[in-house]
Amino acid sequence: MFSEGEFDAIKKFMESGGSVFVMLSEGGEKSSKTNVNFLLEEFGIMINNDCVVRTHYYKYFLPKECLIVNGVVNRGICQFVNKNVEDASQAIQFLYPFGATLNVAKPAVAILSSGSAAYPQNRPVCAFCKTYSQGKLVALGSGHMFSDKYIDKEENELVRRIIFALLSSPDSIQLHQIDAEDPDILDYEMVPDMCMMSERVQTCLQETAEDTNFIHDYTQLFSDNFYSVHLKHVASILDAYKELNIKHEPLKLIPPQFQIPFPPLQVAVFPPSFRDLNPPCLELYDLEEAFSSERSRLAQLANKCLSSKKIDKTHEEEVTDLEYFIKESAKILDVENVNSGSAQSILHSITLQIAEFKKNP
């Protein structure tokens, strides 16, 4: 808690051109047990007694460790960090742990906000004010942001450089005038206290036939004649069993009695499944040999005979290979008497055909 003399000393220090950096945490003045807002309100800044939390999980499990990705309010900050981004609000991504929001009015300028993924949404979290005597004041809602645990998280170090530049040499950062006059900040709206509102019952009477101006007790307007499920008649029902001399037994399951009998059961018989016959044994054909031309087949036969040629081959082996070549060639050329004759008879038959061909040109 600051005294009046301490506040006067701080004001004189700023009037002489000094710089003041104020940091709090969640809960604002109430949790920190301070009255620093008495000084900040003279410069258009007030730290609220609330907490910034992230509405959905991303990277950090604790909701109060709020990751803000679009919290830059003034485009001058984007020019200072020298980042070319389409959306100036996404120039800096910083972690805002256990912090509160601010209320900012002239002559102060909002620098950073809570962004769109936190609650309260798009509320100032850092503000800057420059007095006529060249004094500087920066207020930040989270003092944990620059602690040893969080200073290296995300771009918190870059935020620290921006704040120190505003305090030491504010002319190095040219704040955008339009963003300073009309920042993208939403109105401050707190979540209503549901418990307190439930104790304050308020009725809405529309199109009623009765005149309610003379009714002082609104509870008389409620009706208890609606159908309901309750147990207030259980005791009287149990007493009725004794008066009627009926044995009281718990309910049992009544076996069903079907009026229409089921059809008679029949044995499900399925025809046997026999094993299929094997496919027929077909002769294998070499398709390439069957559909190739005579010239290519003769060339394949010649290559086959030449490839099987040995270095030390006897005369009988050479004669056998030659006879084989002549017979296979005759089969390919469809010469008569191929199967019955020898190689000499095949050559004799071919010679006769050539002679007949020359006689009849």
JSON list of N, CA, C and O in Angstrom, two decimals, residues 13-69:
[
{"chain": "A", "resi": 13, "resn": "PHE", "atom": "N", "xyz": [9.00, 12.26, -9.96]},
{"chain": "A", "resi": 13, "resn": "PHE", "atom": "CA", "xyz": [10.00, 11.54, -10.76]},
{"chain": "A", "resi": 13, "resn": "PHE", "atom": "C", "xyz": [9.59, 11.50, -12.23]},
{"chain": "A", "resi": 13, "resn": "PHE", "atom": "O", "xyz": [10.43, 11.67, -13.12]},
{"chain": "A", "resi": 14, "resn": "MET", "atom": "N", "xyz": [8.29, 11.31, -12.51]},
{"chain": "A", "resi": 14, "resn": "MET", "atom": "CA", "xyz": [7.83, 11.30, -13.89]},
{"chain": "A", "resi": 14, "resn": "MET", "atom": "C", "xyz": [7.86, 12.70, -14.50]},
{"chain": "A", "resi": 14, "resn": "MET", "atom": "O", "xyz": [8.14, 12.86, -15.69]},
{"chain": "A", "resi": 15, "resn": "GLU", "atom": "N", "xyz": [7.56, 13.72, -13.70]},
{"chain": "A", "resi": 15, "resn": "GLU", "atom": "CA", "xyz": [7.61, 15.08, -14.21]},
{"chain": "A", "resi": 15, "resn": "GLU", "atom": "C", "xyz": [9.03, 15.49, -14.61]},
{"chain": "A", "resi": 15, "resn": "GLU", "atom": "O", "xyz": [9.22, 16.34, -15.49]},
{"chain": "A", "resi": 16, "resn": "SER", "atom": "N", "xyz": [10.02, 14.88, -13.98]},
{"chain": "A", "resi": 16, "resn": "SER", "atom": "CA", "xyz": [11.41, 15.16, -14.33]},
{"chain": "A", "resi": 16, "resn": "SER", "atom": "C", "xyz": [11.89, 14.32, -15.52]},
{"chain": "A", "resi": 16, "resn": "SER", "atom": "O", "xyz": [13.08, 14.33, -15.84]},
{"chain": "A", "resi": 17, "resn": "GLY", "atom": "N", "xyz": [10.98, 13.56, -16.16]},
{"chain": "A", "resi": 17, "resn": "GLY", "atom": "CA", "xyz": [11.33, 12.75, -17.33]},
{"chain": "A", "resi": 17, "resn": "GLY", "atom": "C", "xyz": [11.62, 11.30, -17.02]},
{"chain": "A", "resi": 17, "resn": "GLY", "atom": "O", "xyz": [12.13, 10.58, -17.88]},
{"chain": "A", "resi": 18, "resn": "GLY", "atom": "N", "xyz": [11.29, 10.83, -15.83]},
{"chain": "A", "resi": 18, "resn": "GLY", "atom": "CA", "xyz": [11.56, 9.44, -15.46]},
{"chain": "A", "resi": 18, "resn": "GLY", "atom": "C", "xyz": [10.53, 8.48, -16.03]},
{"chain": "A", "resi": 18, "resn": "GLY", "atom": "O", "xyz": [9.47, 8.88, -16.54]},
{"chain": "A", "resi": 19, "resn": "SER", "atom": "N", "xyz": [10.85, 7.22, -15.97]},
{"chain": "A", "resi": 19, "resn": "SER", "atom": "CA", "xyz": [9.99, 6.16, -16.50]},
{"chain": "A", "resi": 19, "resn": "SER", "atom": "C", "xyz": [9.56, 5.24, -15.37]},
{"chain": "A", "resi": 19, "resn": "SER", "atom": "O", "xyz": [10.37, 4.89, -14.50]},
{"chain": "A", "resi": 20, "resn": "VAL", "atom": "N", "xyz": [8.28, 4.83, -15.40]},
{"chain": "A", "resi": 20, "resn": "VAL", "atom": "CA", "xyz": [7.71, 3.97, -14.37]},
{"chain": "A", "resi": 20, "resn": "VAL", "atom": "C", "xyz": [7.07, 2.76, -15.05]},
{"chain": "A", "resi": 20, "resn": "VAL", "atom": "O", "xyz": [6.33, 2.91, -16.03]},
{"chain": "A", "resi": 21, "resn": "PHE", "atom": "N", "xyz": [7.37, 1.59, -14.53]},
{"chain": "A", "resi": 21, "resn": "PHE", "atom": "CA", "xyz": [6.82, 0.34, -15.06]},
{"chain": "A", "resi": 21, "resn": "PHE", "atom": "C", "xyz": [6.05, -0.35, -13.93]},
{"chain": "A", "resi": 21, "resn": "PHE", "atom": "O", "xyz": [6.64, -0.74, -12.92]},
{"chain": "A", "resi": 22, "resn": "VAL", "atom": "N", "xyz": [4.72, -0.51, -14.09]},
{"chain": "A", "resi": 22, "resn": "VAL", "atom": "CA", "xyz": [3.86, -1.10, -13.07]},
{"chain": "A", "resi": 22, "resn": "VAL", "atom": "C", "xyz": [3.38, -2.46, -13.57]},
{"chain": "A", "resi": 22, "resn": "VAL", "atom": "O", "xyz": [2.84, -2.56, -14.67]},
{"chain": "A", "resi": 23, "resn": "MET", "atom": "N", "xyz": [3.58, -3.49, -12.74]},
{"chain": "A", "resi": 23, "resn": "MET", "atom": "CA", "xyz": [3.13, -4.84, -13.07]},
{"chain": "A", "resi": 23, "resn": "MET", "atom": "C", "xyz": [2.35, -5.40, -11.90]},
{"chain": "A", "resi": 23, "resn": "MET", "atom": "O", "xyz": [2.77, -5.28, -10.75]},
{"chain": "A", "resi": 24, "resn": "LEU", "atom": "N", "xyz": [1.21, -6.03, -12.19]},
{"chain": "A", "resi": 24, "resn": "LEU", "atom": "CA", "xyz": [0.41, -6.72, -11.18]},
{"chain": "A", "resi": 24, "resn": "LEU", "atom": "C", "xyz": [0.17, -8.16, -11.65]},
{"chain": "A", "resi": 24, "resn": "LEU", "atom": "O", "xyz": [0.81, -8.62, -12.60]},
{"chain": "A", "resi": 25, "resn": "SER", "atom": "N", "xyz": [-0.77, -8.84, -11.04]},
{"chain": "A", "resi": 25, "resn": "SER", "atom": "CA", "xyz": [-1.09, -10.22, -11.42]},
{"chain": "A", "resi": 25, "resn": "SER", "atom": "C", "xyz": [-2.60, -10.39, -11.36]},
{"chain": "A", "resi": 25, "resn": "SER", "atom": "O", "xyz": [-3.35, -9.41, -11.24]},
{"chain": "A", "resi": 26, "resn": "GLU", "atom": "N", "xyz": [-3.07, -11.63, -11.46]},
{"chain": "A", "resi": 26, "resn": "GLU", "atom": "CA", "xyz": [-4.51, -11.89, -11.45]},
{"chain": "A", "resi": 26, "resn": "GLU", "atom": "C", "xyz": [-5.13, -11.38, -10.14]},
{"chain": "A", "resi": 26, "resn": "GLU", "atom": "O", "xyz": [-4.54, -11.45, -9.08]},
{"chain": "A", "resi": 27, "resn": "GLY", "atom": "N", "xyz": [-6.33, -10.88, -10.25]},
{"chain": "A", "resi": 27, "resn": "GLY", "atom": "CA", "xyz": [-7.00, -10.32, -9.09]},
{"chain": "A", "resi": 27, "resn": "GLY", "atom": "C", "xyz": [-6.77, -8.84, -8.89]},
{"chain": "A", "resi": 27, "resn": "GLY", "atom": "O", "xyz": [-7.46, -8.21, -8.10]},
{"chain": "A", "resi": 28, "resn": "GLY", "atom": "N", "xyz": [-5.80, -8.27, -9.61]},
{"chain": "A", "resi": 28, "resn": "GLY", "atom": "CA", "xyz": [-5.55, -6.84, -9.55]},
{"chain": "A", "resi": 28, "resn": "GLY", "atom": "C", "xyz": [-5.16, -6.35, -8.17]},
{"chain": "A", "resi": 28, "resn": "GLY", "atom": "O", "xyz": [-4.37, -6.98, -7.46]},
{"chain": "A", "resi": 29, "resn": "GLU", "atom": "N", "xyz": [-5.71, -5.19, -7.78]},
{"chain": "A", "resi": 29, "resn": "GLU", "atom": "CA", "xyz": [-5.37, -4.59, -6.49]},
{"chain": "A", "resi": 29, "resn": "GLU", "atom": "C", "xyz": [-5.80, -5.46, -5.32]},
{"chain": "A", "resi": 29, "resn": "GLU", "atom": "O", "xyz": [-5.11, -5.52, -4.30]},
{"chain": "A", "resi": 30, "resn": "LYS", "atom": "N", "xyz": [-6.91, -6.15, -5.48]},
{"chain": "A", "resi": 30, "resn": "LYS", "atom": "CA", "xyz": [-7.44, -6.93, -4.36]},
{"chain": "A", "resi": 30, "resn": "LYS", "atom": "C", "xyz": [-6.50, -8.06, -3.96]},
{"chain": "A", "resi": 30, "resn": "LYS", "atom": "O", "xyz": [-6.26, -8.29, -2.77]},
{"chain": "A", "resi": 31, "resn": "SER", "atom": "N", "xyz": [-5.96, -8.79, -4.95]},
{"chain": "A", "resi": 31, "resn": "SER", "atom": "CA", "xyz": [-5.06, -9.90, -4.64]},
{"chain": "A", "resi": 31, "resn": "SER", "atom": "C", "xyz": [-3.68, -9.42, -4.24]},
{"chain": "A", "resi": 31, "resn": "SER", "atom": "O", "xyz": [-3.02, -10.01, -3.38]},
{"chain": "A", "resi": 32, "resn": "SER", "atom": "N", "xyz": [-3.22, -8.35, -4.86]},
{"chain": "A", "resi": 32, "resn": "SER", "atom": "CA", "xyz": [-1.88, -7.84, -4.55]},
{"chain": "A", "resi": 32, "resn": "SER", "atom": "C", "xyz": [-1.87, -6.94, -3.33]},
{"chain": "A", "resi": 32, "resn": "SER", "atom": "O", "xyz": [-0.77, -6.53, -2.88]},
{"chain": "A", "resi": 33, "resn": "LYS", "atom": "N", "xyz": [-3.06, -6.57, -2.80]},
{"chain": "A", "resi": 33, "resn": "LYS", "atom": "CA", "xyz": [-3.16, -5.72, -1.61]},
{"chain": "A", "resi": 33, "resn": "LYS", "atom": "C", "xyz": [-2.39, -4.43, -1.79]},
{"chain": "A", "resi": 33, "resn": "LYS", "atom": "O", "xyz": [-1.47, -4.10, -1.04]},
{"chain": "A", "resi": 34, "resn": "THR", "atom": "N", "xyz": [-2.75, -3.72, -2.84]},
{"chain": "A", "resi": 34, "resn": "THR", "atom": "CA", "xyz": [-2.11, -2.45, -3.15]},
{"chain": "A", "resi": 34, "resn": "THR", "atom": "C", "xyz": [-3.16, -1.45, -3.59]},
{"chain": "A", "resi": 34, "resn": "THR", "atom": "O", "xyz": [-4.31, -1.82, -3.84]},
{"chain": "A", "resi": 35, "resn": "ASN", "atom": "N", "xyz": [-2.76, -0.19, -3.66]},
{"chain": "A", "resi": 35, "resn": "ASN", "atom": "CA", "xyz": [-3.65, 0.88, -4.11]},
{"chain": "A", "resi": 35, "resn": "ASN", "atom": "C", "xyz": [-3.02, 1.64, -5.27]},
{"chain": "A", "resi": 35, "resn": "ASN", "atom": "O", "xyz": [-3.16, 2.86, -5.38]},
{"chain": "A", "resi": 36, "resn": "VAL", "atom": "N", "xyz": [-2.30, 0.91, -6.13]},
{"chain": "A", "resi": 36, "resn": "VAL", "atom": "CA", "xyz": [-1.57, 1.54, -7.22]},
{"chain": "A", "resi": 36, "resn": "VAL", "atom": "C", "xyz": [-2.51, 2.15, -8.26]},
{"chain": "A", "resi": 36, "resn": "VAL", "atom": "O", "xyz": [-2.10, 3.03, -9.03]},
{"chain": "A", "resi": 37, "resn": "ASN", "atom": "N", "xyz": [-3.77, 1.69, -8.33]},
{"chain": "A", "resi": 37, "resn": "ASN", "atom": "CA", "xyz": [-4.70, 2.29, -9.28]},
{"chain": "A", "resi": 37, "resn": "ASN", "atom": "C", "xyz": [-4.96, 3.77, -9.00]},
{"chain": "A", "resi": 37, "resn": "ASN", "atom": "O", "xyz": [-5.36, 4.52, -9.89]},
{"chain": "A", "resi": 38, "resn": "PHE", "atom": "N", "xyz": [-4.74, 4.20, -7.75]},
{"chain": "A", "resi": 38, "resn": "PHE", "atom": "CA", "xyz": [-4.89, 5.62, -7.42]},
{"chain": "A", "resi": 38, "resn": "PHE", "atom": "C", "xyz": [-3.92, 6.46, -8.25]},
{"chain": "A", "resi": 38, "resn": "PHE", "atom": "O", "xyz": [-4.23, 7.58, -8.66]},
{"chain": "A", "resi": 39, "resn": "LEU", "atom": "N", "xyz": [-2.73, 5.93, -8.52]},
{"chain": "A", "resi": 39, "resn": "LEU", "atom": "CA", "xyz": [-1.76, 6.62, -9.37]},
{"chain": "A", "resi": 39, "resn": "LEU", "atom": "C", "xyz": [-2.07, 6.42, -10.84]},
{"chain": "A", "resi": 39, "resn": "LEU", "atom": "O", "xyz": [-1.99, 7.37, -11.63]},
{"chain": "A", "resi": 40, "resn": "LEU", "atom": "N", "xyz": [-2.45, 5.21, -11.23]},
{"chain": "A", "resi": 40, "resn": "LEU", "atom": "CA", "xyz": [-2.65, 4.91, -12.65]},
{"chain": "A", "resi": 40, "resn": "LEU", "atom": "C", "xyz": [-3.87, 5.63, -13.22]},
{"chain": "A", "resi": 40, "resn": "LEU", "atom": "O", "xyz": [-3.89, 5.99, -14.39]},
{"chain": "A", "resi": 41, "resn": "GLU", "atom": "N", "xyz": [-4.90, 5.84, -12.39]},
{"chain": "A", "resi": 41, "resn": "GLU", "atom": "CA", "xyz": [-6.11, 6.48, -12.90]},
{"chain": "A", "resi": 41, "resn": "GLU", "atom": "C", "xyz": [-5.87, 7.92, -13.35]},
{"chain": "A", "resi": 41, "resn": "GLU", "atom": "O", "xyz": [-6.61, 8.43, -14.19]},
{"chain": "A", "resi": 42, "resn": "GLU", "atom": "N", "xyz": [-4.86, 8.57, -12.81]},
{"chain": "A", "resi": 42, "resn": "GLU", "atom": "CA", "xyz": [-4.55, 9.93, -13.25]},
{"chain": "A", "resi": 42, "resn": "GLU", "atom": "C", "xyz": [-4.00, 9.95, -14.67]},
{"chain": "A", "resi": 42, "resn": "GLU", "atom": "O", "xyz": [-4.05, 10.99, -15.34]},
{"chain": "A", "resi": 43, "resn": "PHE", "atom": "N", "xyz": [-3.53, 8.81, -15.15]},
{"chain": "A", "resi": 43, "resn": "PHE", "atom": "CA", "xyz": [-2.99, 8.71, -16.52]},
{"chain": "A", "resi": 43, "resn": "PHE", "atom": "C", "xyz": [-3.92, 7.90, -17.43]},
{"chain": "A", "resi": 43, "resn": "PHE", "atom": "O", "xyz": [-3.53, 7.50, -18.52]},
{"chain": "A", "resi": 44, "resn": "GLY", "atom": "N", "xyz": [-5.13, 7.62, -17.00]},
{"chain": "A", "resi": 44, "resn": "GLY", "atom": "CA", "xyz": [-6.11, 6.92, -17.82]},
{"chain": "A", "resi": 44, "resn": "GLY", "atom": "C", "xyz": [-5.99, 5.42, -17.82]},
{"chain": "A", "resi": 44, "resn": "GLY", "atom": "O", "xyz": [-6.49, 4.77, -18.75]},
{"chain": "A", "resi": 45, "resn": "ILE", "atom": "N", "xyz": [-5.40, 4.82, -16.80]},
{"chain": "A", "resi": 45, "resn": "ILE", "atom": "CA", "xyz": [-5.19, 3.37, -16.75]},
{"chain": "A", "resi": 45, "resn": "ILE", "atom": "C", "xyz": [-5.74, 2.86, -15.42]},
{"chain": "A", "resi": 45, "resn": "ILE", "atom": "O", "xyz": [-5.57, 3.50, -14.38]},
{"chain": "A", "resi": 46, "resn": "MET", "atom": "N", "xyz": [-6.37, 1.70, -15.45]},
{"chain": "A", "resi": 46, "resn": "MET", "atom": "CA", "xyz": [-6.81, 1.03, -14.23]},
{"chain": "A", "resi": 46, "resn": "MET", "atom": "C", "xyz": [-6.72, -0.48, -14.46]},
{"chain": "A", "resi": 46, "resn": "MET", "atom": "O", "xyz": [-7.16, -0.99, -15.49]},
{"chain": "A", "resi": 47, "resn": "ILE", "atom": "N", "xyz": [-6.14, -1.19, -13.50]},
{"chain": "A", "resi": 47, "resn": "ILE", "atom": "CA", "xyz": [-6.01, -2.64, -13.57]},
{"chain": "A", "resi": 47, "resn": "ILE", "atom": "C", "xyz": [-7.19, -3.27, -12.85]},
{"chain": "A", "resi": 47, "resn": "ILE", "atom": "O", "xyz": [-7.47, -2.96, -11.69]},
{"chain": "A", "resi": 48, "resn": "ASN", "atom": "N", "xyz": [-7.91, -4.15, -13.55]},
{"chain": "A", "resi": 48, "resn": "ASN", "atom": "CA", "xyz": [-9.14, -4.74, -13.02]},
{"chain": "A", "resi": 48, "resn": "ASN", "atom": "C", "xyz": [-8.82, -5.90, -12.08]},
{"chain": "A", "resi": 48, "resn": "ASN", "atom": "O", "xyz": [-7.74, -6.51, -12.12]},
{"chain": "A", "resi": 49, "resn": "ASN", "atom": "N", "xyz": [-9.80, -6.22, -11.25]},
{"chain": "A", "resi": 49, "resn": "ASN", "atom": "CA", "xyz": [-9.68, -7.34, -10.31]},
{"chain": "A", "resi": 49, "resn": "ASN", "atom": "C", "xyz": [-10.23, -8.61, -10.95]},
{"chain": "A", "resi": 49, "resn": "ASN", "atom": "O", "xyz": [-11.23, -9.18, -10.50]},
{"chain": "A", "resi": 50, "resn": "ASP", "atom": "N", "xyz": [-9.63, -9.05, -12.04]},
{"chain": "A", "resi": 50, "resn": "ASP", "atom": "CA", "xyz": [-10.09, -10.23, -12.75]},
{"chain": "A", "resi": 50, "resn": "ASP", "atom": "C", "xyz": [-8.90, -11.07, -13.15]},
{"chain": "A", "resi": 50, "resn": "ASP", "atom": "O", "xyz": [-7.78, -10.86, -12.67]},
{"chain": "A", "resi": 51, "resn": "CYS", "atom": "N", "xyz": [-9.15, -12.03, -14.06]},
{"chain": "A", "resi": 51, "resn": "CYS", "atom": "CA", "xyz": [-8.09, -12.93, -14.53]},
{"chain": "A", "resi": 51, "resn": "CYS", "atom": "C", "xyz": [-8.36, -13.28, -15.99]},
{"chain": "A", "resi": 51, "resn": "CYS", "atom": "O", "xyz": [-9.50, -13.51, -16.37]},
{"chain": "A", "resi": 52, "resn": "VAL", "atom": "N", "xyz": [-7.31, -13.32, -16.79]},
{"chain": "A", "resi": 52, "resn": "VAL", "atom": "CA", "xyz": [-7.41, -13.69, -18.20]},
{"chain": "A", "resi": 52, "resn": "VAL", "atom": "C", "xyz": [-7.20, -15.20, -18.31]},
{"chain": "A", "resi": 52, "resn": "VAL", "atom": "O", "xyz": [-6.17, -15.72, -17.86]},
{"chain": "A", "resi": 53, "resn": "VAL", "atom": "N", "xyz": [-8.15, -15.89, -18.89]},
{"chain": "A", "resi": 53, "resn": "VAL", "atom": "CA", "xyz": [-8.05, -17.34, -19.08]},
{"chain": "A", "resi": 53, "resn": "VAL", "atom": "C", "xyz": [-8.31, -17.65, -20.54]},
{"chain": "A", "resi": 53, "resn": "VAL", "atom": "O", "xyz": [-9.00, -16.91, -21.24]},
{"chain": "A", "resi": 54, "resn": "ARG", "atom": "N", "xyz": [-7.73, -18.75, -20.99]},
{"chain": "A", "resi": 54, "resn": "ARG", "atom": "CA", "xyz": [-7.93, -19.19, -22.37]},
{"chain": "A", "resi": 54, "resn": "ARG", "atom": "C", "xyz": [-9.16, -20.08, -22.44]},
{"chain": "A", "resi": 54, "resn": "ARG", "atom": "O", "xyz": [-9.35, -20.96, -21.59]},
{"chain": "A", "resi": 55, "resn": "THR", "atom": "N", "xyz": [-9.99, -19.87, -23.46]},
{"chain": "A", "resi": 55, "resn": "THR", "atom": "CA", "xyz": [-11.26, -20.59, -23.55]},
{"chain": "A", "resi": 55, "resn": "THR", "atom": "C", "xyz": [-11.11, -22.01, -24.06]},
{"chain": "A", "resi": 55, "resn": "THR", "atom": "O", "xyz": [-12.03, -22.82, -23.87]},
{"chain": "A", "resi": 56, "resn": "HIS", "atom": "N", "xyz": [-10.02, -22.36, -24.72]},
{"chain": "A", "resi": 56, "resn": "HIS", "atom": "CA", "xyz": [-9.81, -23.74, -25.17]},
{"chain": "A", "resi": 56, "resn": "HIS", "atom": "C", "xyz": [-8.33, -24.05, -25.10]},
{"chain": "A", "resi": 56, "resn": "HIS", "atom": "O", "xyz": [-7.48, -23.16, -25.17]},
{"chain": "A", "resi": 57, "resn": "TYR", "atom": "N", "xyz": [-8.02, -25.36, -25.00]},
{"chain": "A", "resi": 57, "resn": "TYR", "atom": "CA", "xyz": [-6.64, -25.79, -24.80]},
{"chain": "A", "resi": 57, "resn": "TYR", "atom": "C", "xyz": [-5.83, -25.65, -26.08]},
{"chain": "A", "resi": 57, "resn": "TYR", "atom": "O", "xyz": [-6.27, -25.98, -27.16]},
{"chain": "A", "resi": 58, "resn": "TYR", "atom": "N", "xyz": [-4.58, -25.12, -25.91]},
{"chain": "A", "resi": 58, "resn": "TYR", "atom": "CA", "xyz": [-3.62, -25.09, -27.01]},
{"chain": "A", "resi": 58, "resn": "TYR", "atom": "C", "xyz": [-2.22, -24.91, -26.40]},
{"chain": "A", "resi": 58, "resn": "TYR", "atom": "O", "xyz": [-1.90, -23.86, -25.84]},
{"chain": "A", "resi": 59, "resn": "LYS", "atom": "N", "xyz": [-1.41, -25.98, -26.45]},
{"chain": "A", "resi": 59, "resn": "LYS", "atom": "CA", "xyz": [-0.01, -26.00, -26.04]},
{"chain": "A", "resi": 59, "resn": "LYS", "atom": "C", "xyz": [0.19, -25.97, -24.53]},
{"chain": "A", "resi": 59, "resn": "LYS", "atom": "O", "xyz": [1.12, -26.60, -24.02]},
{"chain": "A", "resi": 60, "resn": "TYR", "atom": "N", "xyz": [-0.64, -25.26, -23.78]},
{"chain": "A", "resi": 60, "resn": "TYR", "atom": "CA", "xyz": [-0.46, -25.14, -22.33]},
{"chain": "A", "resi": 60, "resn": "TYR", "atom": "C", "xyz": [-1.72, -25.64, -21.63]},
{"chain": "A", "resi": 60, "resn": "TYR", "atom": "O", "xyz": [-2.83, -25.24, -21.96]},
{"chain": "A", "resi": 61, "resn": "PHE", "atom": "N", "xyz": [-1.52, -26.54, -20.65]},
{"chain": "A", "resi": 61, "resn": "PHE", "atom": "CA", "xyz": [-2.65, -27.21, -20.01]},
{"chain": "A", "resi": 61, "resn": "PHE", "atom": "C", "xyz": [-3.41, -26.27, -19.08]},
{"chain": "A", "resi": 61, "resn": "PHE", "atom": "O", "xyz": [-4.63, -26.34, -18.99]},
{"chain": "A", "resi": 62, "resn": "LEU", "atom": "N", "xyz": [-2.73, -25.39, -18.36]},
{"chain": "A", "resi": 62, "resn": "LEU", "atom": "CA", "xyz": [-3.39, -24.53, -17.40]},
{"chain": "A", "resi": 62, "resn": "LEU", "atom": "C", "xyz": [-4.09, -23.39, -18.12]},
{"chain": "A", "resi": 62, "resn": "LEU", "atom": "O", "xyz": [-3.47, -22.67, -18.90]},
{"chain": "A", "resi": 63, "resn": "PRO", "atom": "N", "xyz": [-5.40, -23.19, -17.91]},
{"chain": "A", "resi": 63, "resn": "PRO", "atom": "CA", "xyz": [-6.10, -22.11, -18.63]},
{"chain": "A", "resi": 63, "resn": "PRO", "atom": "C", "xyz": [-5.57, -20.72, -18.31]},
{"chain": "A", "resi": 63, "resn": "PRO", "atom": "O", "xyz": [-5.64, -19.82, -19.16]},
{"chain": "A", "resi": 64, "resn": "LYS", "atom": "N", "xyz": [-5.03, -20.52, -17.10]},
{"chain": "A", "resi": 64, "resn": "LYS", "atom": "CA", "xyz": [-4.51, -19.20, -16.74]},
{"chain": "A", "resi": 64, "resn": "LYS", "atom": "C", "xyz": [-3.17, -18.90, -17.41]},
{"chain": "A", "resi": 64, "resn": "LYS", "atom": "O", "xyz": [-2.74, -17.75, -17.42]},
{"chain": "A", "resi": 65, "resn": "GLU", "atom": "N", "xyz": [-2.52, -19.92, -17.96]},
{"chain": "A", "resi": 65, "resn": "GLU", "atom": "CA", "xyz": [-1.34, -19.69, -18.80]},
{"chain": "A", "resi": 65, "resn": "GLU", "atom": "C", "xyz": [-1.85, -19.46, -20.22]},
{"chain": "A", "resi": 65, "resn": "GLU", "atom": "O", "xyz": [-1.86, -20.35, -21.05]},
{"chain": "A", "resi": 66, "resn": "CYS", "atom": "N", "xyz": [-2.24, -18.25, -20.46]},
{"chain": "A", "resi": 66, "resn": "CYS", "atom": "CA", "xyz": [-3.00, -17.92, -21.68]},
{"chain": "A", "resi": 66, "resn": "CYS", "atom": "C", "xyz": [-2.04, -17.59, -22.81]},
{"chain": "A", "resi": 66, "resn": "CYS", "atom": "O", "xyz": [-1.24, -16.64, -22.71]},
{"chain": "A", "resi": 67, "resn": "LEU", "atom": "N", "xyz": [-2.11, -18.36, -23.89]},
{"chain": "A", "resi": 67, "resn": "LEU", "atom": "CA", "xyz": [-1.32, -18.09, -25.09]},
{"chain": "A", "resi": 67, "resn": "LEU", "atom": "C", "xyz": [-2.12, -17.16, -26.00]},
{"chain": "A", "resi": 67, "resn": "LEU", "atom": "O", "xyz": [-3.21, -17.50, -26.45]},
{"chain": "A", "resi": 68, "resn": "ILE", "atom": "N", "xyz": [-1.57, -15.97, -26.27]},
{"chain": "A", "resi": 68, "resn": "ILE", "atom": "CA", "xyz": [-2.24, -14.96, -27.08]},
{"chain": "A", "resi": 68, "resn": "ILE", "atom": "C", "xyz": [-1.50, -14.86, -28.41]},
{"chain": "A", "resi": 68, "resn": "ILE", "atom": "O", "xyz": [-0.30, -14.54, -28.44]},
{"chain": "A", "resi": 69, "resn": "VAL", "atom": "N", "xyz": [-2.20, -15.12, -29.49]},
{"chain": "A", "resi": 69, "resn": "VAL", "atom": "CA", "xyz": [-1.58, -15.13, -30.83]},
{"chain": "A", "resi": 69, "resn": "VAL", "atom": "C", "xyz": [-1.96, -13.91, -31.66]},
{"chain": "A", "resi": 69, "resn": "VAL", "atom": "O", "xyz": [-1.33, -13.64, -32.67]}
]
